[in-house]
Amino acid sequence: MEQKVDQKIQEMLQSDVIEKVEGPADWISPMVATETDWRKAVEDYVYMYNTTPHFVTEKAPLELLTGRPVKDLLPSLRTDPHWHRDEEVRDKDAIKKMQGKHYADVRRHAKPSNINVGDSVMLRNFETGKLEPKFKLQKFTVLEKKGNDTIVANEEGVRYRRSITHLRKFPSQFENDIPPSKIPRPQQNNPEKPLTSDKPKPLAPKREQKFNHVLKHPVKRL
């Protein structure tokens, strides 16, 4: 069998049907412009999408919609009840989502939130600006918490629904509504020693400039 194949290849080489290539070959598929109506092309693309098994469900969208297999000349109804098919697809979908969540949590270094009902929190500031803080210095209280969904209220009783990622615990030094300018700063170890001195610092002596290079005058050539 191998001799027949080699003989056939040699005949094709001699008749210039194929060309012998030594070394790596660039397998580039040429783009051929076909005069096809774009409406017909869109229909073909949609048909291919609906009849291709999905990565998560491992079933084609048309099969999940109609309940029968696709890509057959004579489609036949499934013998399994529809609830068996739907249960299997739901299980696969839940497994894929859980795997994606675990991967995202590891990549983003996610940690469980320490915010509970009754805590004082701040809301995220969505106003753009170089000097705008990331969280507004306004006190809110957490009323409800369901997963990542929370409901907070301000001192006037106005409620807001926010994601727990947009909350941060209210700082303890601002619990009594003390403005930041009136917060006492910790004293230093040597309060009597001033940080700066009023005496001017002596200027360093100027160094003498030395010219080590030799100036050369241009010579005129005759």
PDB file of C-alpha atoms in Angstrom:
ATOM      1  CA  MET A   1       0.000   0.000   0.000  1.00  0.00           C
ATOM      2  CA  GLU A   2       2.832   2.401   0.842  1.00  0.00           C
ATOM      3  CA  GLN A   3       4.532   1.636  -2.476  1.00  0.00           C
ATOM      4  CA  LYS A   4       1.366   2.524  -4.365  1.00  0.00           C
ATOM      5  CA  VAL A   5       1.072   5.794  -2.456  1.00  0.00           C
ATOM      6  CA  ASP A   6       4.712   6.686  -3.145  1.00  0.00           C
ATOM      7  CA  GLN A   7       4.284   5.826  -6.812  1.00  0.00           C
ATOM      8  CA  LYS A   8       1.166   7.993  -7.034  1.00  0.00           C
ATOM      9  CA  ILE A   9       2.977  10.910  -5.374  1.00  0.00           C
ATOM     10  CA  GLN A  10       5.903  10.594  -7.776  1.00  0.00           C
ATOM     11  CA  GLU A  11       3.524  10.640 -10.746  1.00  0.00           C
ATOM     12  CA  MET A  12       1.848  13.790  -9.419  1.00  0.00           C
ATOM     13  CA  LEU A  13       5.240  15.437  -8.909  1.00  0.00           C
ATOM     14  CA  GLN A  14       6.316  14.645 -12.450  1.00  0.00           C
ATOM     15  CA  SER A  15       3.059  15.966 -13.900  1.00  0.00           C
ATOM     16  CA  ASP A  16       3.389  19.213 -11.835  1.00  0.00           C
ATOM     17  CA  VAL A  17       0.142  18.558 -10.000  1.00  0.00           C
ATOM     18  CA  ILE A  18       1.853  19.067  -6.650  1.00  0.00           C
ATOM     19  CA  GLU A  19       5.088  20.810  -5.720  1.00  0.00           C
ATOM     20  CA  LYS A  20       7.769  19.491  -3.409  1.00  0.00           C
ATOM     21  CA  VAL A  21       8.457  21.852  -0.525  1.00  0.00           C
ATOM     22  CA  GLU A  22      11.526  21.620   1.680  1.00  0.00           C
ATOM     23  CA  GLY A  23      11.352  23.223   5.112  1.00  0.00           C
ATOM     24  CA  PRO A  24       8.359  24.785   6.862  1.00  0.00           C
ATOM     25  CA  ALA A  25       5.467  25.591   4.577  1.00  0.00           C
ATOM     26  CA  ASP A  26       3.181  28.577   5.007  1.00  0.00           C
ATOM     27  CA  TRP A  27      -0.287  27.105   4.971  1.00  0.00           C
ATOM     28  CA  ILE A  28      -2.273  30.217   4.190  1.00  0.00           C
ATOM     29  CA  SER A  29      -5.823  29.777   3.007  1.00  0.00           C
ATOM     30  CA  PRO A  30      -6.601  32.418   0.380  1.00  0.00           C
ATOM     31  CA  MET A  31      -9.694  34.550   0.884  1.00  0.00           C
ATOM     32  CA  VAL A  32     -12.057  34.197  -2.037  1.00  0.00           C
ATOM     33  CA  ALA A  33     -14.669  36.881  -2.601  1.00  0.00           C
ATOM     34  CA  THR A  34     -18.028  35.230  -3.192  1.00  0.00           C
ATOM     35  CA  GLU A  35     -20.976  37.105  -4.565  1.00  0.00           C
ATOM     36  CA  THR A  36     -23.477  36.075  -1.885  1.00  0.00           C
ATOM     37  CA  ASP A  37     -26.398  38.031  -0.523  1.00  0.00           C
ATOM     38  CA  TRP A  38     -25.673  39.125   3.057  1.00  0.00           C
ATOM     39  CA  ARG A  39     -29.184  38.179   4.135  1.00  0.00           C
ATOM     40  CA  LYS A  40     -28.581  34.596   3.022  1.00  0.00           C
ATOM     41  CA  ALA A  41     -25.186  34.600   4.770  1.00  0.00           C
ATOM     42  CA  VAL A  42     -26.739  35.784   8.048  1.00  0.00           C
ATOM     43  CA  GLU A  43     -29.299  32.986   7.853  1.00  0.00           C
ATOM     44  CA  ASP A  44     -26.497  30.443   7.423  1.00  0.00           C
ATOM     45  CA  TYR A  45     -24.588  31.854  10.392  1.00  0.00           C
ATOM     46  CA  VAL A  46     -27.679  31.799  12.613  1.00  0.00           C
ATOM     47  CA  TYR A  47     -28.425  28.221  11.567  1.00  0.00           C
ATOM     48  CA  MET A  48     -24.877  27.130  12.422  1.00  0.00           C
ATOM     49  CA  TYR A  49     -25.100  28.834  15.828  1.00  0.00           C
ATOM     50  CA  ASN A  50     -28.449  27.260  16.689  1.00  0.00           C
ATOM     51  CA  THR A  51     -27.318  23.769  15.666  1.00  0.00           C
ATOM     52  CA  THR A  52     -23.888  23.816  17.368  1.00  0.00           C
ATOM     53  CA  PRO A  53     -23.625  22.329  20.890  1.00  0.00           C
ATOM     54  CA  HIS A  54     -22.899  24.962  23.532  1.00  0.00           C
ATOM     55  CA  PHE A  55     -19.768  24.716  25.682  1.00  0.00           C
ATOM     56  CA  VAL A  56     -21.674  24.931  28.972  1.00  0.00           C
ATOM     57  CA  THR A  57     -24.859  22.961  28.308  1.00  0.00           C
ATOM     58  CA  GLU A  58     -23.276  20.576  25.755  1.00  0.00           C
ATOM     59  CA  LYS A  59     -26.551  20.850  23.849  1.00  0.00           C
ATOM     60  CA  ALA A  60     -27.504  22.869  20.805  1.00  0.00           C
ATOM     61  CA  PRO A  61     -29.852  25.821  21.431  1.00  0.00           C
ATOM     62  CA  LEU A  62     -32.317  24.409  18.892  1.00  0.00           C
ATOM     63  CA  GLU A  63     -32.331  21.064  20.705  1.00  0.00           C
ATOM     64  CA  LEU A  64     -33.101  22.755  24.020  1.00  0.00           C
ATOM     65  CA  LEU A  65     -35.861  24.793  22.400  1.00  0.00           C
ATOM     66  CA  THR A  66     -37.637  22.085  20.404  1.00  0.00           C
ATOM     67  CA  GLY A  67     -36.742  19.002  22.458  1.00  0.00           C
ATOM     68  CA  ARG A  68     -35.462  16.952  19.528  1.00  0.00           C
ATOM     69  CA  PRO A  69     -31.993  16.299  18.104  1.00  0.00           C
ATOM     70  CA  VAL A  70     -30.736  18.389  15.215  1.00  0.00           C
ATOM     71  CA  LYS A  71     -28.526  17.811  12.169  1.00  0.00           C
ATOM     72  CA  ASP A  72     -30.651  14.855  11.126  1.00  0.00           C
ATOM     73  CA  LEU A  73     -32.446  14.361   7.851  1.00  0.00           C
ATOM     74  CA  LEU A  74     -35.511  13.051   9.688  1.00  0.00           C
ATOM     75  CA  PRO A  75     -35.696  14.630  13.160  1.00  0.00           C
ATOM     76  CA  SER A  76     -37.408  12.420  15.700  1.00  0.00           C
ATOM     77  CA  LEU A  77     -38.873  13.319  19.052  1.00  0.00           C
ATOM     78  CA  ARG A  78     -36.934  12.399  22.162  1.00  0.00           C
ATOM     79  CA  THR A  79     -38.065   9.389  24.111  1.00  0.00           C
ATOM     80  CA  ASP A  80     -36.784  10.850  27.427  1.00  0.00           C
ATOM     81  CA  PRO A  81     -39.140  13.176  29.290  1.00  0.00           C
ATOM     82  CA  HIS A  82     -38.293  16.855  28.992  1.00  0.00           C
ATOM     83  CA  TRP A  83     -37.705  17.249  32.730  1.00  0.00           C
ATOM     84  CA  HIS A  84     -34.790  14.783  32.585  1.00  0.00           C
ATOM     85  CA  ARG A  85     -33.167  16.818  29.830  1.00  0.00           C
ATOM     86  CA  ASP A  86     -33.739  20.129  31.605  1.00  0.00           C
ATOM     87  CA  GLU A  87     -32.412  18.776  34.904  1.00  0.00           C
ATOM     88  CA  GLU A  88     -29.197  17.595  33.255  1.00  0.00           C
ATOM     89  CA  VAL A  89     -28.676  20.938  31.528  1.00  0.00           C
ATOM     90  CA  ARG A  90     -29.315  22.857  34.769  1.00  0.00           C
ATOM     91  CA  ASP A  91     -26.767  20.709  36.612  1.00  0.00           C
ATOM     92  CA  LYS A  92     -24.098  21.290  33.962  1.00  0.00           C
ATOM     93  CA  ASP A  93     -24.845  25.004  33.903  1.00  0.00           C
ATOM     94  CA  ALA A  94     -24.558  25.254  37.698  1.00  0.00           C
ATOM     95  CA  ILE A  95     -21.248  23.342  37.691  1.00  0.00           C
ATOM     96  CA  LYS A  96     -19.740  25.601  35.011  1.00  0.00           C
ATOM     97  CA  LYS A  97     -20.884  28.727  36.852  1.00  0.00           C
ATOM     98  CA  MET A  98     -19.403  27.477  40.121  1.00  0.00           C
ATOM     99  CA  GLN A  99     -16.089  26.741  38.410  1.00  0.00           C
ATOM    100  CA  GLY A 100     -16.050  30.217  36.866  1.00  0.00           C
ATOM    101  CA  LYS A 101     -16.844  31.810  40.231  1.00  0.00           C
ATOM    102  CA  HIS A 102     -14.034  29.915  41.953  1.00  0.00           C
ATOM    103  CA  TYR A 103     -11.554  30.943  39.245  1.00  0.00           C
ATOM    104  CA  ALA A 104     -12.605  34.605  39.461  1.00  0.00           C
ATOM    105  CA  ASP A 105     -12.389  34.619  43.277  1.00  0.00           C
ATOM    106  CA  VAL A 106      -8.855  33.215  43.188  1.00  0.00           C
ATOM    107  CA  ARG A 107      -7.710  35.683  40.521  1.00  0.00           C
ATOM    108  CA  ARG A 108      -9.232  38.697  42.301  1.00  0.00           C
ATOM    109  CA  HIS A 109      -8.178  37.594  45.817  1.00  0.00           C
ATOM    110  CA  ALA A 110     -11.791  37.801  46.992  1.00  0.00           C
ATOM    111  CA  LYS A 111     -12.513  37.592  50.720  1.00  0.00           C
ATOM    112  CA  PRO A 112     -15.773  37.252  52.687  1.00  0.00           C
ATOM    113  CA  SER A 113     -17.263  40.578  53.746  1.00  0.00           C
ATOM    114  CA  ASN A 114     -17.222  41.589  57.417  1.00  0.00           C
ATOM    115  CA  ILE A 115     -20.252  43.903  57.103  1.00  0.00           C
ATOM    116  CA  ASN A 116     -23.345  42.750  59.015  1.00  0.00           C
ATOM    117  CA  VAL A 117     -26.816  44.097  59.770  1.00  0.00           C
ATOM    118  CA  GLY A 118     -26.660  47.105  62.091  1.00  0.00           C
ATOM    119  CA  ASP A 119     -23.149  48.220  61.122  1.00  0.00           C
ATOM    120  CA  SER A 120     -22.366  51.824  60.236  1.00  0.00           C
ATOM    121  CA  VAL A 121     -21.030  52.066  56.700  1.00  0.00           C
ATOM    122  CA  MET A 122     -20.091  54.538  53.983  1.00  0.00           C
ATOM    123  CA  LEU A 123     -21.288  54.451  50.368  1.00  0.00           C
ATOM    124  CA  ARG A 124     -19.021  54.461  47.354  1.00  0.00           C
ATOM    125  CA  ASN A 125     -18.606  57.810  45.626  1.00  0.00           C
ATOM    126  CA  PHE A 126     -19.242  57.564  41.885  1.00  0.00           C
ATOM    127  CA  GLU A 127     -18.459  61.222  41.176  1.00  0.00           C
ATOM    128  CA  THR A 128     -15.383  61.449  38.996  1.00  0.00           C
ATOM    129  CA  GLY A 129     -12.625  63.849  39.913  1.00  0.00           C
ATOM    130  CA  LYS A 130      -9.005  63.891  40.939  1.00  0.00           C
ATOM    131  CA  LEU A 131      -9.789  65.202  44.440  1.00  0.00           C
ATOM    132  CA  GLU A 132     -12.988  63.215  45.009  1.00  0.00           C
ATOM    133  CA  PRO A 133     -12.724  60.549  47.762  1.00  0.00           C
ATOM    134  CA  LYS A 134     -13.469  56.921  46.989  1.00  0.00           C
ATOM    135  CA  PHE A 135     -16.152  56.754  49.721  1.00  0.00           C
ATOM    136  CA  LYS A 136     -18.375  59.573  50.949  1.00  0.00           C
ATOM    137  CA  LEU A 137     -17.946  60.551  54.605  1.00  0.00           C
ATOM    138  CA  GLN A 138     -21.639  60.082  55.400  1.00  0.00           C
ATOM    139  CA  LYS A 139     -22.988  57.603  57.908  1.00  0.00           C
ATOM    140  CA  PHE A 140     -25.425  54.873  56.815  1.00  0.00           C
ATOM    141  CA  THR A 141     -26.848  51.918  58.720  1.00  0.00           C
ATOM    142  CA  VAL A 142     -27.282  48.437  57.220  1.00  0.00           C
ATOM    143  CA  LEU A 143     -30.916  47.344  57.570  1.00  0.00           C
ATOM    144  CA  GLU A 144     -31.006  44.162  55.468  1.00  0.00           C
ATOM    145  CA  LYS A 145     -28.430  41.872  53.911  1.00  0.00           C
ATOM    146  CA  LYS A 146     -29.129  39.031  51.479  1.00  0.00           C
ATOM    147  CA  GLY A 147     -25.948  37.700  49.952  1.00  0.00           C
ATOM    148  CA  ASN A 148     -24.259  40.629  48.230  1.00  0.00           C
ATOM    149  CA  ASP A 149     -27.471  42.690  48.169  1.00  0.00           C
ATOM    150  CA  THR A 150     -27.908  45.170  51.034  1.00  0.00           C
ATOM    151  CA  ILE A 151     -30.353  47.902  52.019  1.00  0.00           C
ATOM    152  CA  VAL A 152     -28.941  50.870  53.928  1.00  0.00           C
ATOM    153  CA  ALA A 153     -30.529  54.008  55.374  1.00  0.00           C
ATOM    154  CA  ASN A 154     -29.109  57.385  56.328  1.00  0.00           C
ATOM    155  CA  GLU A 155     -29.924  59.435  59.422  1.00  0.00           C
ATOM    156  CA  GLU A 156     -32.993  60.931  57.718  1.00  0.00           C
ATOM    157  CA  GLY A 157     -34.458  57.485  57.007  1.00  0.00           C
ATOM    158  CA  VAL A 158     -33.875  57.470  53.241  1.00  0.00           C
ATOM    159  CA  ARG A 159     -33.165  53.926  52.073  1.00  0.00           C
ATOM    160  CA  TYR A 160     -30.760  52.846  49.359  1.00  0.00           C
ATOM    161  CA  ARG A 161     -30.169  49.463  47.766  1.00  0.00           C
ATOM    162  CA  ARG A 162     -26.488  48.823  47.098  1.00  0.00           C
ATOM    163  CA  SER A 163     -24.106  45.956  46.486  1.00  0.00           C
ATOM    164  CA  ILE A 164     -21.937  45.038  49.436  1.00  0.00           C
ATOM    165  CA  THR A 165     -18.861  45.785  47.319  1.00  0.00           C
ATOM    166  CA  HIS A 166     -19.921  49.466  47.347  1.00  0.00           C
ATOM    167  CA  LEU A 167     -19.880  49.653  51.160  1.00  0.00           C
ATOM    168  CA  ARG A 168     -17.132  50.176  53.683  1.00  0.00           C
ATOM    169  CA  LYS A 169     -17.301  50.294  57.459  1.00  0.00           C
ATOM    170  CA  PHE A 170     -17.551  53.771  58.933  1.00  0.00           C
ATOM    171  CA  PRO A 171     -14.269  54.766  60.651  1.00  0.00           C
ATOM    172  CA  SER A 172     -14.380  54.642  64.439  1.00  0.00           C
ATOM    173  CA  GLN A 173     -12.843  58.121  64.851  1.00  0.00           C
ATOM    174  CA  PHE A 174     -15.816  59.622  62.978  1.00  0.00           C
ATOM    175  CA  GLU A 175     -18.539  57.834  64.949  1.00  0.00           C
ATOM    176  CA  ASN A 176     -19.424  61.055  66.838  1.00  0.00           C
ATOM    177  CA  ASP A 177     -19.523  63.115  63.627  1.00  0.00           C
ATOM    178  CA  ILE A 178     -16.226  64.830  64.398  1.00  0.00           C
ATOM    179  CA  PRO A 179     -14.939  66.721  61.381  1.00  0.00           C
ATOM    180  CA  PRO A 180     -11.527  65.577  60.139  1.00  0.00           C
ATOM    181  CA  SER A 181      -9.938  68.965  60.935  1.00  0.00           C
ATOM    182  CA  LYS A 182     -10.756  68.631  64.672  1.00  0.00           C
ATOM    183  CA  ILE A 183      -9.410  65.133  65.170  1.00  0.00           C
ATOM    184  CA  PRO A 184      -6.539  65.260  67.719  1.00  0.00           C
ATOM    185  CA  ARG A 185      -3.277  64.124  66.275  1.00  0.00           C
ATOM    186  CA  PRO A 186      -0.923  61.928  68.319  1.00  0.00           C
ATOM    187  CA  GLN A 187       1.868  63.805  70.092  1.00  0.00           C
ATOM    188  CA  GLN A 188       5.433  63.209  69.091  1.00  0.00           C
ATOM    189  CA  ASN A 189       8.101  61.761  71.343  1.00  0.00           C
ATOM    190  CA  ASN A 190      10.024  65.063  71.720  1.00  0.00           C
ATOM    191  CA  PRO A 191       7.441  67.856  71.613  1.00  0.00           C
ATOM    192  CA  GLU A 192       9.914  70.482  72.857  1.00  0.00           C
ATOM    193  CA  LYS A 193      12.272  69.913  69.942  1.00  0.00           C
ATOM    194  CA  PRO A 194      11.000  71.815  66.912  1.00  0.00           C
ATOM    195  CA  LEU A 195      10.795  70.020  63.634  1.00  0.00           C
ATOM    196  CA  THR A 196      12.199  72.981  61.694  1.00  0.00           C
ATOM    197  CA  SER A 197      14.683  75.704  62.599  1.00  0.00           C
ATOM    198  CA  ASP A 198      14.356  79.395  61.792  1.00  0.00           C
ATOM    199  CA  LYS A 199      18.091  79.792  61.269  1.00  0.00           C
ATOM    200  CA  PRO A 200      19.088  79.812  57.631  1.00  0.00           C
ATOM    201  CA  LYS A 201      21.262  76.943  56.562  1.00  0.00           C
ATOM    202  CA  PRO A 202      24.814  77.895  55.525  1.00  0.00           C
ATOM    203  CA  LEU A 203      25.399  77.725  51.849  1.00  0.00           C
ATOM    204  CA  ALA A 204      27.978  75.275  50.586  1.00  0.00           C
ATOM    205  CA  PRO A 205      31.158  76.904  49.207  1.00  0.00           C
ATOM    206  CA  LYS A 206      31.289  77.201  45.490  1.00  0.00           C
ATOM    207  CA  ARG A 207      33.687  74.922  43.738  1.00  0.00           C
ATOM    208  CA  GLU A 208      36.330  76.371  41.477  1.00  0.00           C
ATOM    209  CA  GLN A 209      35.700  75.609  37.871  1.00  0.00           C
ATOM    210  CA  LYS A 210      38.636  73.968  36.184  1.00  0.00           C
ATOM    211  CA  PHE A 211      38.999  73.960  32.459  1.00  0.00           C
ATOM    212  CA  ASN A 212      40.924  70.867  31.545  1.00  0.00           C
ATOM    213  CA  HIS A 213      40.092  70.945  27.871  1.00  0.00           C
ATOM    214  CA  VAL A 214      42.266  72.775  25.347  1.00  0.00           C
ATOM    215  CA  LEU A 215      40.737  75.151  22.864  1.00  0.00           C
ATOM    216  CA  LYS A 216      41.819  74.526  19.303  1.00  0.00           C
ATOM    217  CA  HIS A 217      41.592  77.246  16.716  1.00  0.00           C
ATOM    218  CA  PRO A 218      40.533  76.271  13.234  1.00  0.00           C
ATOM    219  CA  VAL A 219      43.378  75.981  10.743  1.00  0.00           C
ATOM    220  CA  LYS A 220      42.866  77.313   7.272  1.00  0.00           C
ATOM    221  CA  ARG A 221      43.870  74.947   4.541  1.00  0.00           C
ATOM    222  CA  LEU A 222      45.581  76.362   1.455  1.00  0.00           C
TER     223      LEU A 222
END
